[in-house]
mmCIF file of C-alpha atoms in Angstrom:
data_model
loop_
_atom_site.group_PDB
_atom_site.id
_atom_site.type_symbol
_atom_site.label_atom_id
_atom_site.label_comp_id
_atom_site.label_asym_id
_atom_site.label_seq_id
_atom_site.Cartn_x
_atom_site.Cartn_y
_atom_site.Cartn_z
ATOM 1 C CA MET A 47 55.407 -62.253 11.702
ATOM 2 C CA ARG A 48 55.097 -58.946 9.939
ATOM 3 C CA LEU A 49 51.741 -57.322 9.240
ATOM 4 C CA LYS A 50 51.074 -54.510 6.825
ATOM 5 C CA LEU A 51 47.844 -52.534 6.730
ATOM 6 C CA ASP A 52 46.903 -50.636 3.602
ATOM 7 C CA ILE A 53 43.827 -48.415 3.516
ATOM 8 C CA ASP A 54 42.380 -47.971 0.080
ATOM 9 C CA PRO A 55 41.148 -45.418 -0.665
ATOM 10 C CA ASP A 56 43.426 -43.148 1.390
ATOM 11 C CA LEU A 57 41.525 -42.237 4.598
ATOM 12 C CA VAL A 58 43.435 -38.960 5.050
ATOM 13 C CA ALA A 59 42.627 -37.881 1.508
ATOM 14 C CA MET A 60 38.979 -38.780 2.017
ATOM 15 C CA MET A 61 38.785 -36.705 5.208
ATOM 16 C CA GLN A 62 40.488 -33.770 3.537
ATOM 17 C CA ALA A 63 38.065 -33.926 0.618
ATOM 18 C CA GLU A 64 35.147 -34.024 3.052
ATOM 19 C CA ILE A 65 36.459 -30.994 4.909
ATOM 20 C CA GLU A 66 36.848 -29.062 1.662
ATOM 21 C CA ALA A 67 33.320 -30.032 0.633
ATOM 22 C CA GLY A 68 32.063 -28.778 4.000
ATOM 23 C CA GLU A 69 33.907 -25.501 3.649
ATOM 24 C CA LYS A 70 32.377 -24.898 0.236
ATOM 25 C CA ALA A 71 28.907 -25.851 1.492
ATOM 26 C CA VAL A 72 29.034 -23.561 4.536
ATOM 27 C CA THR A 73 30.496 -20.623 2.622
ATOM 28 C CA GLY A 74 28.025 -21.032 -0.238
ATOM 29 C CA ALA A 75 25.105 -21.303 2.194
ATOM 30 C CA MET A 76 26.137 -18.157 4.088
ATOM 31 C CA ARG A 77 26.651 -16.252 0.841
ATOM 32 C CA GLU A 78 23.181 -17.269 -0.338
ATOM 33 C CA ALA A 79 21.573 -16.505 3.034
ATOM 34 C CA GLY A 80 23.164 -13.042 3.167
ATOM 35 C CA ALA A 81 22.071 -12.175 -0.364
ATOM 36 C CA GLY A 82 18.573 -13.461 0.342
ATOM 37 C CA LEU A 83 18.238 -11.422 3.532
ATOM 38 C CA LYS A 84 19.461 -8.281 1.757
ATOM 39 C CA ALA A 85 16.846 -8.782 -0.959
ATOM 40 C CA ALA A 86 14.127 -9.427 1.639
ATOM 41 C CA TRP A 87 14.975 -6.279 3.609
ATOM 42 C CA ARG A 88 15.123 -4.165 0.471
ATOM 43 C CA GLY A 89 11.766 -5.535 -0.640
ATOM 44 C CA GLN A 90 10.231 -4.775 2.744
ATOM 45 C CA ILE A 91 11.512 -1.184 2.642
ATOM 46 C CA THR A 92 10.191 -0.457 -0.850
ATOM 47 C CA GLY A 93 6.954 -2.257 -0.003
ATOM 48 C CA ALA A 94 6.493 0.105 2.949
ATOM 49 C CA GLY A 95 6.756 3.052 0.566
ATOM 50 C CA LEU A 96 10.104 4.262 1.925
ATOM 51 C CA GLY A 97 11.738 4.495 -1.483
ATOM 52 C CA ARG A 98 14.417 2.775 -3.514
ATOM 53 C CA ARG A 99 17.188 5.021 -2.214
ATOM 54 C CA LEU A 100 16.686 3.921 1.387
ATOM 55 C CA ALA A 101 16.302 0.301 0.262
ATOM 56 C CA ASN A 102 19.655 0.501 -1.503
ATOM 57 C CA SER A 103 21.290 1.425 1.811
ATOM 58 C CA ILE A 104 21.023 -2.279 2.718
ATOM 59 C CA ARG A 105 24.320 -4.036 1.973
ATOM 60 C CA ASN A 106 25.767 -7.478 2.597
ATOM 61 C CA ALA A 107 29.149 -9.197 2.698
ATOM 62 C CA THR A 108 30.387 -12.741 3.275
ATOM 63 C CA TYR A 109 33.532 -13.539 5.261
ATOM 64 C CA PRO A 110 36.138 -14.671 4.505
ATOM 65 C CA LYS A 111 36.034 -12.544 1.384
ATOM 66 C CA ALA A 112 38.345 -14.972 -0.412
ATOM 67 C CA GLY A 113 38.311 -18.761 -0.142
ATOM 68 C CA ASP A 114 36.012 -21.092 1.778
ATOM 69 C CA SER A 115 35.720 -21.791 5.505
ATOM 70 C CA LEU A 116 33.697 -23.874 7.937
ATOM 71 C CA ASN A 117 33.417 -20.652 9.994
ATOM 72 C CA ALA A 118 32.074 -18.508 7.156
ATOM 73 C CA THR A 119 29.697 -15.731 8.195
ATOM 74 C CA ALA A 120 27.361 -13.320 6.445
ATOM 75 C CA LEU A 121 26.807 -9.717 7.493
ATOM 76 C CA VAL A 122 23.800 -7.650 6.387
ATOM 77 C CA TRP A 123 23.637 -3.989 7.415
ATOM 78 C CA SER A 124 22.310 -0.567 6.470
ATOM 79 C CA LYS A 125 24.295 2.546 5.595
ATOM 80 C CA ALA A 126 21.403 4.538 7.112
ATOM 81 C CA PRO A 127 20.967 2.706 10.451
ATOM 82 C CA VAL A 128 19.243 5.564 12.300
ATOM 83 C CA ILE A 129 16.477 5.943 9.700
ATOM 84 C CA ILE A 130 16.049 2.194 9.244
ATOM 85 C CA GLY A 131 16.046 1.654 13.005
ATOM 86 C CA ALA A 132 13.363 4.291 13.527
ATOM 87 C CA HIS A 133 11.008 2.740 10.978
ATOM 88 C CA ASN A 134 11.753 -0.692 12.392
ATOM 89 C CA ALA A 135 11.058 0.261 16.014
ATOM 90 C CA GLY A 136 8.298 2.895 15.708
ATOM 91 C CA PRO A 137 9.721 5.170 18.446
ATOM 92 C CA LEU A 138 8.026 7.969 20.351
ATOM 93 C CA ILE A 139 9.606 11.268 19.256
ATOM 94 C CA ARG A 140 9.657 14.315 21.542
ATOM 95 C CA SER A 141 11.115 17.780 21.113
ATOM 96 C CA ARG A 142 14.721 18.062 22.292
ATOM 97 C CA ASP A 143 13.979 21.107 24.446
ATOM 98 C CA GLY A 144 10.740 19.710 25.853
ATOM 99 C CA PHE A 145 8.350 22.079 24.066
ATOM 100 C CA TRP A 146 6.709 21.444 20.702
ATOM 101 C CA LEU A 147 7.430 19.459 17.591
ATOM 102 C CA ALA A 148 6.769 21.635 14.536
ATOM 103 C CA ILE A 149 5.260 19.570 11.715
ATOM 104 C CA PRO A 150 5.246 21.560 8.445
ATOM 105 C CA THR A 151 2.046 21.689 6.407
ATOM 106 C CA GLU A 152 2.014 21.609 2.615
ATOM 107 C CA ALA A 153 1.982 25.412 2.626
ATOM 108 C CA ALA A 154 5.400 25.459 4.340
ATOM 109 C CA GLY A 155 7.233 23.896 1.414
ATOM 110 C CA LYS A 156 10.529 22.013 1.613
ATOM 111 C CA SER A 157 13.837 22.866 3.225
ATOM 112 C CA LEU A 158 16.623 23.995 0.900
ATOM 113 C CA ARG A 159 18.866 21.507 2.709
ATOM 114 C CA GLY A 160 16.497 18.615 2.143
ATOM 115 C CA GLY A 161 13.955 17.147 4.542
ATOM 116 C CA ARG A 162 11.537 19.125 6.652
ATOM 117 C CA ILE A 163 11.770 22.880 6.935
ATOM 118 C CA THR A 164 12.012 24.473 10.392
ATOM 119 C CA PRO A 165 10.079 27.541 11.597
ATOM 120 C CA GLY A 166 13.302 29.591 11.725
ATOM 121 C CA GLU A 167 14.287 28.719 8.154
ATOM 122 C CA TRP A 168 10.754 29.410 6.918
ATOM 123 C CA GLU A 169 10.733 32.913 8.432
ATOM 124 C CA ARG A 170 14.168 33.717 6.969
ATOM 125 C CA ARG A 171 13.153 32.552 3.501
ATOM 126 C CA THR A 172 9.766 34.257 3.313
ATOM 127 C CA GLY A 173 10.340 37.351 5.420
ATOM 128 C CA LEU A 174 7.047 36.616 7.189
ATOM 129 C CA ARG A 175 6.534 36.235 10.922
ATOM 130 C CA LEU A 176 4.896 33.191 12.407
ATOM 131 C CA ARG A 177 2.196 33.626 15.023
ATOM 132 C CA PHE A 178 1.279 31.048 17.650
ATOM 133 C CA VAL A 179 -2.371 29.968 17.798
ATOM 134 C CA TYR A 180 -3.384 27.768 20.705
ATOM 135 C CA ARG A 181 -6.145 25.235 20.104
ATOM 136 C CA ARG A 182 -7.805 23.393 22.940
ATOM 137 C CA HIS A 183 -8.783 20.464 20.749
ATOM 138 C CA GLY A 184 -6.285 19.296 18.156
ATOM 139 C CA PRO A 185 -2.749 20.511 17.562
ATOM 140 C CA SER A 186 -1.850 24.158 18.072
ATOM 141 C CA LEU A 187 -0.596 26.120 15.077
ATOM 142 C CA LEU A 188 2.039 28.492 13.795
ATOM 143 C CA VAL A 189 0.316 30.683 11.218
ATOM 144 C CA ALA A 190 1.320 33.523 8.937
ATOM 145 C CA GLU A 191 -0.542 36.322 7.169
ATOM 146 C CA GLY A 192 0.038 35.878 3.446
ATOM 147 C CA ARG A 193 -1.351 34.214 0.367
ATOM 148 C CA ILE A 194 -1.153 30.805 -1.288
ATOM 149 C CA ASN A 195 0.686 30.766 -4.620
ATOM 150 C CA THR A 196 -0.010 28.465 -7.574
ATOM 151 C CA LYS A 197 2.240 25.761 -6.062
ATOM 152 C CA GLY A 198 0.260 25.708 -2.840
ATOM 153 C CA ARG A 199 2.986 27.473 -0.852
ATOM 154 C CA ALA A 200 2.459 30.368 1.539
ATOM 155 C CA VAL A 201 4.176 33.584 0.407
ATOM 156 C CA ALA A 202 4.014 37.266 1.253
ATOM 157 C CA SER A 203 1.052 39.128 -0.200
ATOM 158 C CA ARG A 204 1.892 42.019 -2.522
ATOM 159 C CA SER A 205 -1.649 43.341 -2.626
ATOM 160 C CA LYS A 206 -2.074 46.811 -1.139
ATOM 161 C CA THR A 207 -5.780 46.227 -0.682
ATOM 162 C CA GLY A 208 -5.372 42.938 1.129
ATOM 163 C CA ARG A 209 -7.004 40.958 -1.639
ATOM 164 C CA GLY A 210 -6.129 37.275 -1.472
ATOM 165 C CA ARG A 211 -4.522 37.654 1.922
ATOM 166 C CA ALA A 212 -5.368 34.982 4.477
ATOM 167 C CA THR A 213 -4.221 33.455 7.738
ATOM 168 C CA VAL A 214 -2.371 30.337 6.590
ATOM 169 C CA PRO A 215 -1.425 27.433 8.913
ATOM 170 C CA ILE A 216 2.288 26.796 8.314
ATOM 171 C CA PHE A 217 3.175 24.372 11.121
ATOM 172 C CA LEU A 218 1.233 22.001 13.345
ATOM 173 C CA LEU A 219 2.537 21.931 16.909
ATOM 174 C CA VAL A 220 2.372 18.695 18.870
ATOM 175 C CA PRO A 221 4.126 17.701 22.130
ATOM 176 C CA GLN A 222 5.135 14.315 20.736
ATOM 177 C CA VAL A 223 4.499 11.963 17.849
ATOM 178 C CA ARG A 224 4.894 8.224 17.477
ATOM 179 C CA LEU A 225 6.524 7.146 14.260
ATOM 180 C CA PRO A 226 4.514 4.231 12.867
ATOM 181 C CA LYS A 227 6.329 0.900 12.797
ATOM 182 C CA ARG A 228 6.610 0.149 9.095
ATOM 183 C CA LEU A 229 9.262 -2.564 9.074
ATOM 184 C CA ASP A 230 9.817 -5.931 10.734
ATOM 185 C CA LEU A 231 13.405 -6.748 9.866
ATOM 186 C CA ALA A 232 13.823 -9.256 12.696
ATOM 187 C CA ARG A 233 11.216 -11.520 11.114
ATOM 188 C CA GLU A 234 13.191 -11.777 7.879
ATOM 189 C CA ALA A 235 16.458 -12.257 9.795
ATOM 190 C CA GLU A 236 14.992 -15.152 11.773
ATOM 191 C CA ARG A 237 13.807 -16.791 8.561
ATOM 192 C CA ALA A 238 17.279 -16.449 7.080
ATOM 193 C CA VAL A 239 18.920 -17.997 10.167
ATOM 194 C CA ASP A 240 16.421 -20.874 10.272
ATOM 195 C CA GLY A 241 17.120 -21.663 6.614
ATOM 196 C CA VAL A 242 20.919 -21.868 6.939
ATOM 197 C CA PRO A 243 21.223 -25.532 8.123
ATOM 198 C CA GLY A 244 19.102 -26.760 5.222
ATOM 199 C CA LYS A 245 21.151 -24.734 2.747
ATOM 200 C CA ILE A 246 24.398 -26.204 4.101
ATOM 201 C CA VAL A 247 23.136 -29.788 3.828
ATOM 202 C CA TRP A 248 21.778 -29.213 0.332
ATOM 203 C CA LYS A 249 24.991 -27.672 -0.926
ATOM 204 C CA TRP A 250 27.086 -30.391 0.729
ATOM 205 C CA VAL A 251 25.090 -33.122 -0.983
ATOM 206 C CA GLU A 252 24.900 -31.167 -4.221
ATOM 207 C CA GLY A 253 28.695 -30.932 -4.302
ATOM 208 C CA LYS A 254 28.995 -34.727 -4.296
ATOM 209 C CA VAL A 255 26.513 -35.344 -7.093
#
């Protein structure tokens, strides 16, 4: 007796089609999750008032970059990790040399290199000397004898009579400062991870409809 078994439809072809559907579902879900997390992080950064430029430092990529895979992954990162990390953690900042942190007032102006101006740069630019003023209550000061111009900046006084000259606070001196925590990126990341299984199932079913 001779027996012959035919499987119709082809079981191997069915399994292969199912695997391909799974690869597309997983890759599509990871691509969508990565893009969604990038958008959520960017929205949180702009919502915290940190600006569009910093928000645009958030990037994402899906791997493999070509084709589909059951092991597809999504990576979301920042091109400015130190700044993002600081606003995300709210760290305590101390002076490197253990003395004071110099916080510029509005009268100090901006650094020519961008960011906050330092006491040394301010003295070189203005030609004025800073004087230390200790205060028992509240931050101590670095002050200068000058005048305030129309832009609210402290400059040297040209008056020979001393008219308009004043003692202007240029820097506030504090031993340490805690940067306020303005971001919660882990919360958005957890939401993205929790949503991945549902996205995979939906895309798997969607691909068969």
